[in-house]
Structure formats: C-alpha cells, structure tokens
XYZ file of C-alpha atoms in Angstrom:
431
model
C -29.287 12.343 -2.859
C -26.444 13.594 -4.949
C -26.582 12.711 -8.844
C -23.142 12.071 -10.448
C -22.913 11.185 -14.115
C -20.714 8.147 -14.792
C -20.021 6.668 -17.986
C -20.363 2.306 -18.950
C -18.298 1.754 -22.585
C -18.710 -1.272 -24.392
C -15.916 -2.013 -26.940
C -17.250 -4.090 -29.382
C -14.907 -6.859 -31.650
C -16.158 -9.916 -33.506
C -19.789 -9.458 -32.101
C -18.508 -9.692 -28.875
C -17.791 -6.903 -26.498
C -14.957 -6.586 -23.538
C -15.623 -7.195 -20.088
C -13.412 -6.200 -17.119
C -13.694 -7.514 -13.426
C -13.591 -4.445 -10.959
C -10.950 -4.701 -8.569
C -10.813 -3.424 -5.025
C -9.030 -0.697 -5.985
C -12.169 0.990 -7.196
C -14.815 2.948 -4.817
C -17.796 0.591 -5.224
C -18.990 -2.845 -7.137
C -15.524 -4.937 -6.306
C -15.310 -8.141 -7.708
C -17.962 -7.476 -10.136
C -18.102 -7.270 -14.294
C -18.948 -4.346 -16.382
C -17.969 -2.143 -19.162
C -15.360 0.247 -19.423
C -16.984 3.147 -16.399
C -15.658 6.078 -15.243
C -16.701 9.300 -14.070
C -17.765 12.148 -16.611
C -15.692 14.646 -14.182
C -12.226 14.597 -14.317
C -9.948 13.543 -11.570
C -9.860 17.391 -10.929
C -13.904 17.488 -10.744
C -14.275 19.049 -13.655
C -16.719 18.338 -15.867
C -15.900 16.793 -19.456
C -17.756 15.888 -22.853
C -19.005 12.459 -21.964
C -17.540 11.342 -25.368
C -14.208 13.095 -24.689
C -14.355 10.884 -20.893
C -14.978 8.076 -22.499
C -12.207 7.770 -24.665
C -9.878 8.984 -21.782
C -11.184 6.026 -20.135
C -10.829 3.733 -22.439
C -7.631 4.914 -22.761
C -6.744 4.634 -19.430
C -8.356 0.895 -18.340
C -7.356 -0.850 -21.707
C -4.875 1.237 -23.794
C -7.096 0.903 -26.663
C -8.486 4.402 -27.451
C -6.351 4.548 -30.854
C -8.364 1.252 -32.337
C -11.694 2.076 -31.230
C -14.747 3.953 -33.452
C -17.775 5.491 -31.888
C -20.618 3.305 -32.926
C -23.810 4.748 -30.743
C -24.286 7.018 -27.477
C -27.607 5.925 -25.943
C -30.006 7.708 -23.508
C -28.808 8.165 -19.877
C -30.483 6.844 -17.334
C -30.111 6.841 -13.555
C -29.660 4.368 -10.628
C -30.446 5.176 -6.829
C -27.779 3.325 -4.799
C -28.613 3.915 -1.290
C -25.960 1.972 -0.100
C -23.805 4.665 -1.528
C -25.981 7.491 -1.246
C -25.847 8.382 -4.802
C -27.802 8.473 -7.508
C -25.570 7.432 -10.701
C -26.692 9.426 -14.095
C -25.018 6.522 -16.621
C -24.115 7.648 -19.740
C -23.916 4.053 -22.294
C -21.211 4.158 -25.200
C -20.564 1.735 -27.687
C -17.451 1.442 -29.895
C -15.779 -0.820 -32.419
C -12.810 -2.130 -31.715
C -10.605 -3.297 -34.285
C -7.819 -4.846 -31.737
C -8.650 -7.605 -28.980
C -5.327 -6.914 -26.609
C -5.934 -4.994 -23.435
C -3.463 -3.230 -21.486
C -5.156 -2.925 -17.910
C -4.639 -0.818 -15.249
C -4.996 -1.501 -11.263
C -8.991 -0.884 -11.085
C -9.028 -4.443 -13.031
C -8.306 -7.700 -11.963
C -9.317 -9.643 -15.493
C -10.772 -9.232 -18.469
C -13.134 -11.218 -20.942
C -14.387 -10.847 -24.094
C -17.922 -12.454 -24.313
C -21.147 -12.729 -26.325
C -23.117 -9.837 -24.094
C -26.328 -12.117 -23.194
C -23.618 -13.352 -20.948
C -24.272 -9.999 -18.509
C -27.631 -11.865 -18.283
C -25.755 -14.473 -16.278
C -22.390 -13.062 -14.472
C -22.715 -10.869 -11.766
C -22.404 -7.493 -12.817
C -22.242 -3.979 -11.386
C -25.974 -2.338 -11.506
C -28.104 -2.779 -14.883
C -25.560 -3.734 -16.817
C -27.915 -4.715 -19.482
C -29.912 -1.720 -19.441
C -26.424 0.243 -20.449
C -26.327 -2.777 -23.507
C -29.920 -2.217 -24.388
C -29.549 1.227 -24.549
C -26.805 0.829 -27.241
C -27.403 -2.781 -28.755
C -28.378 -3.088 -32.495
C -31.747 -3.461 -33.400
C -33.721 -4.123 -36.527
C -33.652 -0.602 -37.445
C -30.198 -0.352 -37.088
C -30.022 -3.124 -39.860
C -32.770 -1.217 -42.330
C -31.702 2.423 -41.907
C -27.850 2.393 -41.741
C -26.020 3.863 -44.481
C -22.627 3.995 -43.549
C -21.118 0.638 -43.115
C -21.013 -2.232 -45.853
C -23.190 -5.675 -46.452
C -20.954 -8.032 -44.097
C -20.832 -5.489 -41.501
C -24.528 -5.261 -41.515
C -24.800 -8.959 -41.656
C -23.517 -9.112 -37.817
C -25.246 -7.102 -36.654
C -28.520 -8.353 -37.926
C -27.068 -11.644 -36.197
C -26.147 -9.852 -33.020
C -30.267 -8.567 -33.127
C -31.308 -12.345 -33.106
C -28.901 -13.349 -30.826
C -29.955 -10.663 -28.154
C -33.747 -11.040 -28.587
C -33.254 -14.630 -28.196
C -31.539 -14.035 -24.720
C -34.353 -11.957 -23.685
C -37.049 -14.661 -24.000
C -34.959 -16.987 -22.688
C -34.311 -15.270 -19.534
C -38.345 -14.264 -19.242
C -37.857 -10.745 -20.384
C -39.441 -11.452 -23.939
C -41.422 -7.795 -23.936
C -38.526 -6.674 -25.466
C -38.902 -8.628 -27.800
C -39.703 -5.704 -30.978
C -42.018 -7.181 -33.236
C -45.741 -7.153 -32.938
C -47.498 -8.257 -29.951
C -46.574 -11.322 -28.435
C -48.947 -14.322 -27.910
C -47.275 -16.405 -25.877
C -44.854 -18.191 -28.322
C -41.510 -17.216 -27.948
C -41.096 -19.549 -31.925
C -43.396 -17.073 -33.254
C -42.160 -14.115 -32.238
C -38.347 -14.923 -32.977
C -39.399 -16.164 -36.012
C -40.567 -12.844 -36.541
C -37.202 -11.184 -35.999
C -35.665 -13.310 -37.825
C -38.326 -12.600 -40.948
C -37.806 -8.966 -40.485
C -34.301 -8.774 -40.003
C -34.075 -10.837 -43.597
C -35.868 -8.538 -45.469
C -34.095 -5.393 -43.889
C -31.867 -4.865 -46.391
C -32.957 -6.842 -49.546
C -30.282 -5.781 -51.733
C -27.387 -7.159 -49.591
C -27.804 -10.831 -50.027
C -25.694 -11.464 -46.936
C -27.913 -10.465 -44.578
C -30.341 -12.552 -45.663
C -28.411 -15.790 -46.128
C -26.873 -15.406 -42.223
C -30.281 -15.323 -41.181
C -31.425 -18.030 -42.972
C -28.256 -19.855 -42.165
C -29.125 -19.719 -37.790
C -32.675 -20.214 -38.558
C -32.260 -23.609 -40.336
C -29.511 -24.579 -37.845
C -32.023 -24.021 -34.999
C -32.386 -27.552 -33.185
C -35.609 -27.041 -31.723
C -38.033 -23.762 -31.307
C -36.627 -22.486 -28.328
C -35.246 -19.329 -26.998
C -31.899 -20.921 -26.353
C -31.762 -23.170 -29.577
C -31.987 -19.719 -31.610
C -29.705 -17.722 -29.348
C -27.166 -20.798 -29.833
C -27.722 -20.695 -33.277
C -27.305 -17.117 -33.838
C -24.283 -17.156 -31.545
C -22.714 -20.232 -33.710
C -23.409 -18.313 -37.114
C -22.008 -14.906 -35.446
C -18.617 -17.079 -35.014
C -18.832 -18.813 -38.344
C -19.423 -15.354 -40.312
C -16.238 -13.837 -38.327
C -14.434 -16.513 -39.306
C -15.592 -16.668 -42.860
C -14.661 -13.129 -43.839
C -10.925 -13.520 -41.887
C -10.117 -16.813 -43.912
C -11.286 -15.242 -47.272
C -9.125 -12.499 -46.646
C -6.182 -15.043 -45.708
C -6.703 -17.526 -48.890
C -6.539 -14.100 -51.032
C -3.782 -12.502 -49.544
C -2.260 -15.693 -50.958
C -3.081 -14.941 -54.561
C -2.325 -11.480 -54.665
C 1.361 -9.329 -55.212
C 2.590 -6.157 -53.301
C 0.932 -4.231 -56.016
C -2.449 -3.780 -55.403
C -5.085 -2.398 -56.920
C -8.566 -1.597 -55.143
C -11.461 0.179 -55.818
C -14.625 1.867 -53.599
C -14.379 0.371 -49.571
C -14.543 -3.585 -48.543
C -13.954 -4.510 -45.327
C -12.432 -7.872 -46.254
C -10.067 -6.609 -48.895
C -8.252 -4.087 -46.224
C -7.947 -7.038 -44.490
C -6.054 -8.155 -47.525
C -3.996 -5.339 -47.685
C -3.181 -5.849 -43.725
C -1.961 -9.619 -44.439
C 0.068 -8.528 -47.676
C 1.577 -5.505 -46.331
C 1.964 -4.624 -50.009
C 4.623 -2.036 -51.674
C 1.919 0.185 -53.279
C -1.766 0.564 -53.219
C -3.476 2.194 -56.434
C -7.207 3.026 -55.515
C -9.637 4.277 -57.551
C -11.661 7.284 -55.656
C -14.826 5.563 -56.399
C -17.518 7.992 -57.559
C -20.078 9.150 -56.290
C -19.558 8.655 -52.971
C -16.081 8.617 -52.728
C -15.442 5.565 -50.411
C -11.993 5.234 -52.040
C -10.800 8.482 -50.816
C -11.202 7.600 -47.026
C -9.988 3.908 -48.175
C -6.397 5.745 -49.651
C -6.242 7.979 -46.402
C -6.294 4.586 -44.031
C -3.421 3.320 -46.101
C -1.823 6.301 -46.727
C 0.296 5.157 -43.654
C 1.002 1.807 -44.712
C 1.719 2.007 -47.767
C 2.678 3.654 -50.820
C -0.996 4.937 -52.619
C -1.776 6.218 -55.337
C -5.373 7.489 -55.560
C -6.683 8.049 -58.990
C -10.480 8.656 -60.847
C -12.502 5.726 -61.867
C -12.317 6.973 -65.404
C -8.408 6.565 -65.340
C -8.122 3.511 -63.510
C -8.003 1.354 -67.045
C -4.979 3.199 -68.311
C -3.207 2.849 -64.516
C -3.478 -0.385 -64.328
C -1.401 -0.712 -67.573
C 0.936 2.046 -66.593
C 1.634 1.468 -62.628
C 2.205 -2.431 -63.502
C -0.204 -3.797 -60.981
C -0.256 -7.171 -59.638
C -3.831 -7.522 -58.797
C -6.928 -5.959 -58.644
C -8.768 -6.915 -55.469
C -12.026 -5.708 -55.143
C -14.821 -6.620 -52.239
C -18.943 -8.069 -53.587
C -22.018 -7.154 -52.154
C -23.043 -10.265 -53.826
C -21.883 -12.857 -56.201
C -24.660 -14.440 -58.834
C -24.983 -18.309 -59.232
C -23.247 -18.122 -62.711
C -20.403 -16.668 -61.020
C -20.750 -12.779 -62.291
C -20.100 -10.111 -59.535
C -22.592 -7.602 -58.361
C -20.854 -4.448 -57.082
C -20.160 -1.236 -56.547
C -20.426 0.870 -59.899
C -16.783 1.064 -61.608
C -16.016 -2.695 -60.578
C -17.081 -4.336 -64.460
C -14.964 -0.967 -66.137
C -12.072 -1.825 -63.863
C -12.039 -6.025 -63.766
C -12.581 -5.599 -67.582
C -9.398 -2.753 -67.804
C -7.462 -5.489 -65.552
C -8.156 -8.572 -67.960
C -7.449 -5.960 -70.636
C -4.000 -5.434 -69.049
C -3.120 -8.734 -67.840
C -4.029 -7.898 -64.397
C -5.749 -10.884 -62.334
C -8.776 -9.731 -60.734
C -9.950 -11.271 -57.289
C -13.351 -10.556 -56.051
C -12.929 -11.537 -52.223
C -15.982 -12.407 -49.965
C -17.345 -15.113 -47.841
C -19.440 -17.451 -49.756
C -22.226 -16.337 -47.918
C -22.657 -12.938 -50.542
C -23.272 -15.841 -52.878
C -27.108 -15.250 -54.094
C -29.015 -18.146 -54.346
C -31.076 -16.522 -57.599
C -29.368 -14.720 -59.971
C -32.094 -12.113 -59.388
C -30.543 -8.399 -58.238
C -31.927 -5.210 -57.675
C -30.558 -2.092 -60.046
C -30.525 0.449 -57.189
C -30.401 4.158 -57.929
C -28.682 6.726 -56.046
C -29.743 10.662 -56.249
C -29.627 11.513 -60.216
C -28.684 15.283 -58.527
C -25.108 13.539 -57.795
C -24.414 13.174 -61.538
C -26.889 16.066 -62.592
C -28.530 18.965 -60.828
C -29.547 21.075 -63.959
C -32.873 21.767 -65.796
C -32.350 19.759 -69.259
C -34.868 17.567 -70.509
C -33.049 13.948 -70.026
C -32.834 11.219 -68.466
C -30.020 10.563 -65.764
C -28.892 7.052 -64.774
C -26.467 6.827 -61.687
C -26.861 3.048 -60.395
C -25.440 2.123 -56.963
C -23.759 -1.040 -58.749
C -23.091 -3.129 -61.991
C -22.180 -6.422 -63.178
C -19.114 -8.517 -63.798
C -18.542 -11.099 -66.254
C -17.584 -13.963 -64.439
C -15.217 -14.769 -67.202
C -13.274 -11.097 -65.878
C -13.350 -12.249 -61.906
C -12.345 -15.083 -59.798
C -14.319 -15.494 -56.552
C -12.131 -16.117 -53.516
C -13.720 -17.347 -50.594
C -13.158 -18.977 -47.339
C -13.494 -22.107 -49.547
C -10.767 -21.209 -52.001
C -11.042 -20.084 -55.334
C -14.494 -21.332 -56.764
C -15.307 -22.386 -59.654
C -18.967 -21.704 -61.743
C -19.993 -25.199 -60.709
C -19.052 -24.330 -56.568
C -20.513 -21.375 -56.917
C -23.672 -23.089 -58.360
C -23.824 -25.806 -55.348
C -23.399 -22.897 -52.252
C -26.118 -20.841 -54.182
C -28.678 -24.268 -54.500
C -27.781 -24.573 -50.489
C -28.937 -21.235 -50.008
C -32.001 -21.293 -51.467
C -32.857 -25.000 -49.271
C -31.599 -22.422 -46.321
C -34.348 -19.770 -47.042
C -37.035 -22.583 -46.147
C -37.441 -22.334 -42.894
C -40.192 -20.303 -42.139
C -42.067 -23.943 -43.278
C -40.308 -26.224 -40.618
C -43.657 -26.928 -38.923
C-alpha cells in the first residue's frame, strides 16, 4: 500500500479553530469537516517542506497565510484507508490566526469556526482529533512557555480544561494527564484544573480564569466543566477586546508604549494613532519586535528605557499605555521592569498613563513574586557584587489608572473584583 504524506492545519482564533466542509471537488472524504489538508507534494509531485505546504495551503483554501503564526508541528502519524488503497502519513499544524474572514476556494463548500471538542461530534474526515491532540495545548504548554504573555497563556490553560473535559465526556478520559484515574471524572478534572492554576504562579490571570470556570461549574460533570470552560474561554476573549475598546477611548494619536501587551496593540489597532514612541524594553527587548509590527502603521519612534522620561517631555505624548501582568488590590501595577520609571516620567510630564487589562489580572492578595531573570544579562564579569535584574516592578497607583472591560476603576472597584477573586479560588471545597 502506497504511503503519501498529507498535511491537516488548524488555524486557531479566539480559542476556536476553522473548520471547512470538503466539497466534491476533492479526491476523497466529500461532504465531510476537517482542517486545512493538502498534500506535502506539490501539484507537480514534488516534494515540499511540510511547513512551506502548509502555508501554500492555507494560502490557497482560505487566503489567510499573511495573518497566520506557526504555533506547534506535532508527530505524524498514519492512516490505512483501504477504500483508497493508501496509507495517509498526516502531518498536524497548528497556527494563530489573527483574522476570522476566509476566502475559499472550490474544494470547500462552508466553513465554521468552532470550539474543537466539536470534531468529537460532526462527522469528520479520518481522526480528526488525533491531528488536534497531536497539536492541542496541554498543561505543559501552560508551565514551560516563554514566549507569549499572561492573557495569552490564560487561554490556553482554558482551552486545556475545556479539551480534557470533552474527553471524559465522550468516554475517552485516559487522556485525561494527571495521575491515575479512579473512576471520577470530578476528581480528575479537578485535578487539571489544580494544576493548570498553579502553572504559572506569577501570572495571576491564569489562575483567576481557572478559578473563574471552576466555581461556575453547575454540577461535577464532564460536560458542566467543558461548558464552563467554554463560557469563560468566550468571556476572557471578550474581556481583553472591550478593555482595549474602552481605552482606545481615553487615549490620543500619540502614544507611548513600553515592553509587548497584547491588549495595548489592540489599542493601537482601534486608535490608528499618528506616532508610536516605544521604549525597547531591556533586557529582553520585546519593544523592538513591538516598533517593527508598527513600523507599518504608524510613525515610531523606538528609544532606550533610560531615555524614555526625557521623550515623553520632548515628543509631546498623549498617553502612555502600557499592558499588567497583574494589578494589586490597592490599585498599584505589577509589570514589566521600566513601567514605575516610565508612568512616574509620564505624571512627571503631564502625560496620562493607562494600564489596560481585563479585570481578571486583578490579584486578589496584594502578594507578588519578585522574579529574577539571568544576572549574566546585566553582568557577565568576575567582580565581587551583587547583581539585581528583576523581571518586573511596581506602580504607584496614584501614577496609573486601570482600564478595564469595566471602565476606568477606581481603588474601591479594584478592591471589590479582587475580594471576588479570592471567594473564586474556593472551589476545590465545594463538597
């Protein structure tokens, strides 16, 4: 039996990812859902990268290979069709997608975007959820990542719940990745859940969405938690998009930014602003890639942290925006290192300063973890001293106002959402 590889792409937006309905204008599986697929050979027969075929064919069945980042290649894996006599080699991918429009071609009759314990349910071409398993986030993916930002993170850990949820539901709860089961599905959710909350347990966010499905779980079920899950997935998407909205109401077309939030470049997309002044955002840089996605968009000026006090005066900004990993109950803002420097240069300078986030980066203790990076970043010589170079600092509150999906809070809001986070973290008691 002849082995071809073939390719299944999931494009991923809003913690859901794109289906399309094969028409009969394909070769095999008419009628039925799947991913973006293709062959790995060209139409020639040639053989390509499977990552360069898979962008060709996602540029080809939905015109959206320009908004689309690689998130994951998983392991192949075949399938024996003997109705076809072939044995497919599939090759999963899984992008982001940062635009929801598809532009289809004649090998689909319609599209849907859908919460993927849905392939559970539709009928689909051949293991369609063994190409989503092979890809899906997972608890790891939640404690080891250190790329994308809290919020992002927060999704994911969401999507992890979600999926594991589906599984027991649908009897296929050995996939379930804690330790072994005893034949309470409860328990070993609840177990997710408990892990995923303490992945990351400097990013408050992750912790609070978590808590958030848990407590809105209506009974302990398999389907009451993938519900749940599903229901904060939507709220948390929603959350982020109307902070960004409510602040792009506050702000000018001069904007100031520092180090990379996902919700303030949403910001700068609803503003459209004249000029962007970002400050690179040492030691890792983040500001440097943010200045290059504007670059386009905007006028930017990219500048060091150390002289972003003395540009705010001179470049006549009309508000610093800045992102939180978290904010404190007494309204001061934890984030990345530079943030108190700048917000303090703003108030210096008459600049407002908007720390932008959904209330769910609002900690509900005004406990927070001084994380350091590598002291080699800031020193790599063979003095005797000590070398501090901390991951974040502290705003004043009296510097900052917190924009949220709420509005702008005040000490007192901030105070209530932080006392309703704490009742959230309960519910490992609800028995």
């Amino acid at each position: 039996m002849e082995t071809r590889p073939v390719l299944t792409c999931f494009l991923r937006s809003e913690g859901e990812v794109l289906l399309l309905r094969r028409s009969d204008a394909v070769g095999s599986y008419q009628g039925q859902w799947g991913g973006v697929a293709g062959h790995v050979a060209d139409d020639a027969g040639r053989e390509r990268d499977p990552e360069t075929a898979a962008r060709a064919e996602i540029d080809e069945e939905t015109g959206l290979a320009d908004a689309v980042t690689l998130v994951r290649e998983g392991d192949s894996f075949q399938i024996a069709d003997t109705d076809h006599g072939v044995r497919w080699r599939v090759h999963p991918f899984l992008f982001d997608c940062e635009a929801r429009t598809v532009a289809t071609n004649e090998e689909t009759t319609e599209t849907a975007w859908v919460h993927p314990p849905e392939i559970l349910t539709r009928e689909t071409v051949p293991r369609l959820w063994t190409s989503w398993d092979r890809v899906r986030p997972r608890v790891g993916t939640v404690r080891e990542d250190r790329t994308h930002g809290s919020a992002w993170l927060s999704l994911r850990a969401l999507e992890v719940l979600r999926d594991e949820a589906a599984l027991a539901d649908a009897g296929r709860s050995d996939d379930l990745e804690t330790a072994e089961r005893d034949g309470d599905d409860w328990d070993a959710l609840a177990a997710v859940a408990a892990e995923l909350r303490e992945a990351r347990p400097s990013m408050v966010v992750v912790a609070n969405r978590i808590n958030r499905a848990m407590t809105a779980v209506t009974d302990e079920s398999p389907t009451a938690v993938e519900q749940a899950a599903t229901e904060t997935l939507n709220h948390a998407v929603t959350a982020d998009r109307v902070a960004a909205a409510v602040a792009a109401e506050h702000v000018g077309d001069r904007i100031a930014t520092l180090s990379r939030s996902g919700t303030v470049s949403t910001v700068v997309d609803a503003v459209v602003p004249e000029a962007v002044l970002v400050a690179e955002s040492r030691p890792g840089g983040e500001g440097i890639g943010v200045a290059e996605t504007l670059a386009d968009r905007a006028a930017v000026t990219l500048t060091t942290d150390a002289a972003l006090g003395y540009a705010l005066e001179d470049w006549t900004a009309a508000a610093l925006v800045i992102g939180a990993d978290r904010v404190l109950p007494d309204g001061r803002v934890v984030n990345k290192v530079g943030t108190r420097s700048a917000a303090l240069s703003a108030a210096a300078a008459d600049v407002d300063c908007y720390a932008v986030c959904a209330t769910d980066k609002i900690a509900p203790r005004a406990t927070w973890d001084r994380e350091e990076r590598d002291a080699r970043e800031v020193y790599a010589g063979d003095a005797d001293m000590a070398v501090s170079n901390p991951t974040f600092d502290v705003t004043p509150a009296s510097a900052v106002t917190v924009v949220t999906e709420r509005g702008v809070l005040e000490t007192t809001d901030i105070e209530e959402i932080a006392d309703a986070h704490r009742d959230r973290g309960e519910w490992p008691g609800r028995r």
